[in-house]
Short mmCIF file of C-alpha atoms in Angstrom, two decimals:
data_model
loop_
_atom_site.label_atom_id
_atom_site.label_comp_id
_atom_site.label_asym_id
_atom_site.label_seq_id
_atom_site.Cartn_x
_atom_site.Cartn_y
_atom_site.Cartn_z
CA UNK M 99 0.14 -0.04 0.11
CA UNK M 100 1.29 3.38 -0.55
CA UNK M 101 2.09 5.33 2.36
CA UNK M 102 0.81 9.49 2.86
CA UNK M 103 1.89 11.34 0.61
CA UNK M 104 2.13 15.16 0.53
CA UNK M 105 2.41 17.67 -2.17
CA UNK M 106 4.41 20.13 -2.71
CA UNK M 107 7.28 18.81 -0.54
CA UNK M 108 8.57 22.64 -0.45
CA UNK M 109 6.90 25.47 -1.20
CA UNK M 110 9.08 29.13 -0.96
CA UNK M 111 6.17 32.30 -0.23
CA UNK M 112 6.46 35.66 0.50
CA UNK M 113 4.76 37.47 3.44
CA UNK M 114 1.14 38.34 2.68
CA UNK M 115 0.25 35.35 0.44
CA UNK M 116 -2.06 32.30 0.43
CA UNK M 117 -1.02 28.74 -0.32
CA UNK M 118 -2.56 25.57 -0.10
CA UNK M 119 -1.08 22.13 0.37
CA UNK M 120 -2.55 18.71 -0.13
CA UNK M 121 -2.64 15.54 1.14
CA UNK M 122 -3.65 11.91 0.08
CA UNK M 123 -3.75 9.42 2.78
CA UNK M 124 -3.40 5.28 3.23
CA UNK M 125 -6.22 3.87 0.75
CA UNK M 126 -8.55 3.46 2.88
CA UNK M 127 -8.20 5.29 5.64
CA UNK M 128 -10.90 8.13 6.19
CA UNK M 129 -9.54 10.60 8.35
CA UNK M 130 -6.57 12.72 8.08
CA UNK M 131 -5.04 15.18 10.88
CA UNK M 132 -2.75 17.91 10.28
CA UNK M 133 0.21 19.34 12.15
CA UNK M 134 2.53 21.73 12.63
CA UNK M 135 6.60 21.73 13.55
CA UNK M 136 8.50 24.17 14.40
CA UNK M 137 12.20 24.05 15.80
CA UNK M 138 10.29 26.90 18.43
CA UNK M 139 6.74 25.66 19.61
CA UNK M 140 7.62 21.32 18.13
CA UNK M 141 4.49 19.89 16.93
CA UNK M 142 1.03 21.10 17.11
CA UNK M 143 -1.74 20.06 15.87
CA UNK M 144 -3.87 22.22 13.54
CA UNK M 145 -7.21 20.04 12.45
CA UNK M 146 -8.66 16.90 12.10
CA UNK M 147 -11.71 15.84 9.45
CA UNK M 148 -13.83 12.87 9.14
CA UNK M 149 -15.51 12.18 6.60
CA UNK M 150 -15.29 15.46 5.15
CA UNK M 151 -16.01 17.31 8.66
CA UNK M 152 -13.79 18.73 10.86
CA UNK M 153 -14.20 17.22 14.08
CA UNK M 154 -11.54 19.33 16.11
CA UNK M 155 -9.21 21.79 16.43
CA UNK M 156 -5.94 23.14 17.29
CA UNK M 157 -5.08 26.67 18.84
CA UNK M 158 -4.16 28.55 15.71
CA UNK M 159 -5.74 31.10 14.08
CA UNK M 160 -8.54 31.37 11.29
CA UNK M 161 -5.58 32.22 8.75
CA UNK M 162 -5.53 28.64 8.68
CA UNK M 163 -8.08 26.31 6.98
CA UNK M 164 -8.83 23.14 5.89
CA UNK M 165 -11.29 20.83 3.99
CA UNK M 166 -11.49 17.12 3.77
CA UNK M 167 -12.61 15.77 0.05
CA UNK M 168 -15.14 12.41 -0.63
CA UNK M 169 -12.02 10.98 -1.09
CA UNK M 170 -10.46 11.44 1.86
CA UNK M 171 -7.96 13.44 0.34
CA UNK M 172 -7.37 16.67 2.12
CA UNK M 173 -6.03 19.91 1.54
CA UNK M 174 -5.12 23.00 3.87
CA UNK M 175 -4.57 26.97 3.19
CA UNK M 176 -3.38 30.16 5.03
CA UNK M 177 -4.24 32.91 3.94
CA UNK M 178 -1.87 36.10 4.67
CA UNK M 179 1.22 34.62 4.97
CA UNK M 180 3.47 35.86 8.05
CA UNK M 181 6.95 34.98 8.56
CA UNK M 182 5.51 32.79 11.94
CA UNK M 183 4.16 30.43 9.12
CA UNK M 184 7.66 28.79 8.28
CA UNK M 185 7.15 25.65 9.41
CA UNK M 186 7.16 21.77 8.28
CA UNK M 187 3.33 20.37 7.55
CA UNK M 188 2.63 17.14 8.76
CA UNK M 189 -0.10 15.19 7.62
CA UNK M 190 -1.07 11.64 8.78
CA UNK M 191 -4.21 9.54 8.07
CA UNK M 192 -5.75 6.99 10.18
CA UNK M 193 -8.35 4.12 9.27
CA UNK M 194 -10.78 5.90 11.46
CA UNK M 195 -11.11 8.98 14.29
CA UNK M 196 -10.80 6.49 16.97
CA UNK M 197 -7.80 7.15 20.20
CA UNK M 198 -6.36 3.88 19.22
CA UNK M 199 -6.01 4.02 15.85
CA UNK M 200 -2.14 4.57 14.64
CA UNK M 201 -1.99 7.91 12.17
CA UNK M 202 0.44 7.24 9.89
CA UNK M 203 2.35 10.81 9.11
CA UNK M 204 3.58 11.72 5.47
CA UNK M 205 7.06 13.42 4.97
CA UNK M 206 5.95 16.48 5.01
CA UNK M 207 5.34 20.26 3.42
CA UNK M 208 7.46 22.35 4.46
CA UNK M 209 7.03 26.00 3.96
CA UNK M 210 9.22 29.01 4.11
CA UNK M 211 8.06 32.58 4.15
CA UNK M 212 10.02 35.27 3.10
CA UNK R 126 -5.09 18.65 30.78
CA UNK R 127 -2.88 16.39 28.67
CA UNK R 128 0.44 17.03 27.97
CA UNK R 129 4.28 15.22 27.80
CA UNK R 130 7.42 15.91 29.06
CA UNK R 131 10.61 14.38 27.67
CA UNK R 132 13.89 14.98 29.99
CA UNK R 133 16.88 16.24 27.90
CA UNK R 134 16.49 17.84 24.42
CA UNK R 135 19.90 15.62 23.46
CA UNK R 136 21.31 12.60 24.80
CA UNK R 137 24.51 10.76 23.05
CA UNK R 138 25.50 7.12 23.36
CA UNK R 139 28.22 5.13 22.31
CA UNK R 140 27.28 2.75 19.45
CA UNK R 141 26.76 -0.90 21.69
CA UNK R 142 25.61 1.46 24.61
CA UNK R 143 21.98 1.72 26.42
CA UNK R 144 19.50 3.97 24.79
CA UNK R 145 17.23 5.29 27.28
CA UNK R 146 15.05 8.53 26.72
CA UNK R 147 12.42 9.75 29.38
CA UNK R 148 8.95 10.60 28.82
CA UNK R 149 6.71 11.23 31.40
CA UNK R 150 2.82 12.32 30.71
CA UNK R 151 0.34 13.90 32.42
CA UNK R 152 -3.53 12.93 31.91
CA UNK R 153 -6.25 12.70 33.72
CA UNK R 154 -7.47 10.23 31.87
CA UNK R 155 -5.54 7.06 30.86
CA UNK R 156 -4.08 7.43 27.77
CA UNK R 157 -2.46 6.01 25.00
CA UNK R 158 0.97 7.04 24.52
CA UNK R 159 2.87 6.64 21.48
CA UNK R 160 6.54 7.58 20.93
CA UNK R 161 7.11 8.40 17.09
CA UNK R 162 11.00 8.50 15.24
CA UNK R 163 12.11 11.48 12.25
CA UNK R 164 14.55 11.29 10.28
CA UNK R 165 16.12 14.12 8.46
CA UNK R 166 13.94 15.66 6.15
CA UNK R 167 11.74 12.31 7.01
CA UNK R 168 8.10 12.78 8.77
CA UNK R 169 6.85 10.81 11.72
CA UNK R 170 7.60 6.33 11.89
CA UNK R 171 5.59 4.83 15.06
CA UNK R 172 8.21 2.83 17.30
CA UNK R 173 5.63 1.83 20.17
CA UNK R 174 2.25 2.20 21.43
CA UNK R 175 0.66 1.81 24.81
CA UNK R 176 -2.79 0.68 24.60
CA UNK R 177 -2.90 -0.75 27.94
CA UNK R 178 -2.75 -4.34 26.97
CA UNK R 179 0.42 -5.03 28.86
CA UNK R 180 2.70 -2.18 30.54
CA UNK R 181 5.65 -3.61 28.78
CA UNK R 182 6.06 -2.50 25.07
CA UNK R 183 8.11 -3.41 22.53
CA UNK R 184 8.42 -1.48 19.16
CA UNK R 185 9.95 -1.89 15.83
CA UNK R 186 13.80 -1.74 15.18
CA UNK R 187 14.23 -3.14 19.02
CA UNK R 188 12.92 -0.89 21.01
CA UNK R 189 10.37 -1.41 24.04
CA UNK R 190 8.94 1.51 26.48
CA UNK R 191 7.61 0.44 29.75
CA UNK R 192 4.10 2.24 31.17
CA UNK R 193 4.89 2.63 34.80
CA UNK R 194 1.03 4.62 35.98
CA UNK R 195 2.62 5.23 39.43
CA UNK R 196 5.04 7.02 38.14
CA UNK R 197 3.84 8.88 34.49
CA UNK R 198 6.29 7.76 33.27
CA UNK R 199 6.88 5.84 29.24
CA UNK R 200 10.32 5.33 29.23
CA UNK R 201 11.81 4.24 25.55
CA UNK R 202 15.42 1.84 25.40
CA UNK R 203 16.89 0.11 23.79
CA UNK R 204 19.60 -2.31 25.07
CA UNK R 205 22.21 -1.75 22.29
CA UNK R 206 22.78 1.51 19.81
CA UNK R 207 23.33 1.62 16.38
CA UNK R 208 24.56 4.15 13.63
CA UNK R 209 21.03 4.02 12.41
CA UNK R 210 19.21 4.90 15.63
CA UNK R 211 20.81 8.49 15.38
CA UNK R 212 17.70 10.45 15.11
CA UNK R 213 14.75 12.42 17.04
CA UNK R 214 11.99 10.82 18.71
CA UNK R 215 9.17 12.71 20.49
CA UNK R 216 6.42 10.96 22.61
CA UNK R 217 2.57 11.52 21.63
CA UNK R 218 -0.21 11.02 24.25
CA UNK R 219 -3.47 10.58 23.11
CA UNK R 220 -6.82 10.62 24.88
CA UNK R 221 -10.08 8.51 24.76
CA UNK R 222 -12.23 10.22 22.33
CA UNK R 223 -9.97 12.07 20.86
CA UNK R 224 -8.16 12.04 17.42
CA UNK R 225 -5.12 13.91 17.45
CA UNK R 226 -1.88 13.72 19.14
CA UNK R 227 0.12 15.94 22.17
CA UNK R 228 3.93 15.30 21.44
CA UNK R 229 6.70 16.25 23.69
CA UNK R 230 9.14 18.87 22.79
CA UNK R 231 11.83 15.80 21.00
CA UNK R 232 14.73 14.28 22.13
CA UNK R 233 17.35 13.98 19.58
CA UNK R 234 19.30 11.15 19.60
CA UNK R 235 23.10 11.10 18.75
CA UNK R 236 25.10 7.53 18.48
CA UNK R 237 29.03 7.96 18.78
CA UNK R 238 31.13 5.17 16.94
#
């Protein structure tokens, strides 16, 4: 089975722009979660989608949004980029939205904001 | 509130020596606990998970961890370090009813030849 794929792998944007990142979960997985990883704040949960519905959201401003499609693929969008948004964005998929299901992580998209 | 604390942001061991990475959790309810490894420029890979079935959990690559409720700890160990174990390790917790993970700050393991 193919793993979680994320596109693009690297992205450079300037302040004020917006960006869309894409995540394709493992086939058959219906839950997708997004995390932000920075040297200062570590790994922080952004949001989780299951069956096209946002189930849970972390403590991030409204500039961060996401969605999930009927094929379980997910996108996250960041509007009005700030320098502090530079980070590795990780997507994780799991079979169901359940506490004991393992989350499988993709390689991440490294976003640099100049 | 649920959280994990990883003691030691950097740990160095000699090749063949014992690896011990510390993790303490804080949770008001019985947690699910995980250890992940991250190699440079890669995502996270699950090493092992505790889901209350057994207190001693064996994972991949020779790693294991023991859940100690009395100490609220879930330390990761490996009897003999290999060069390929050099990476960053994250302890994470998830509570019942929530799917998202709360991660520790990570421990970077260096293996000295």
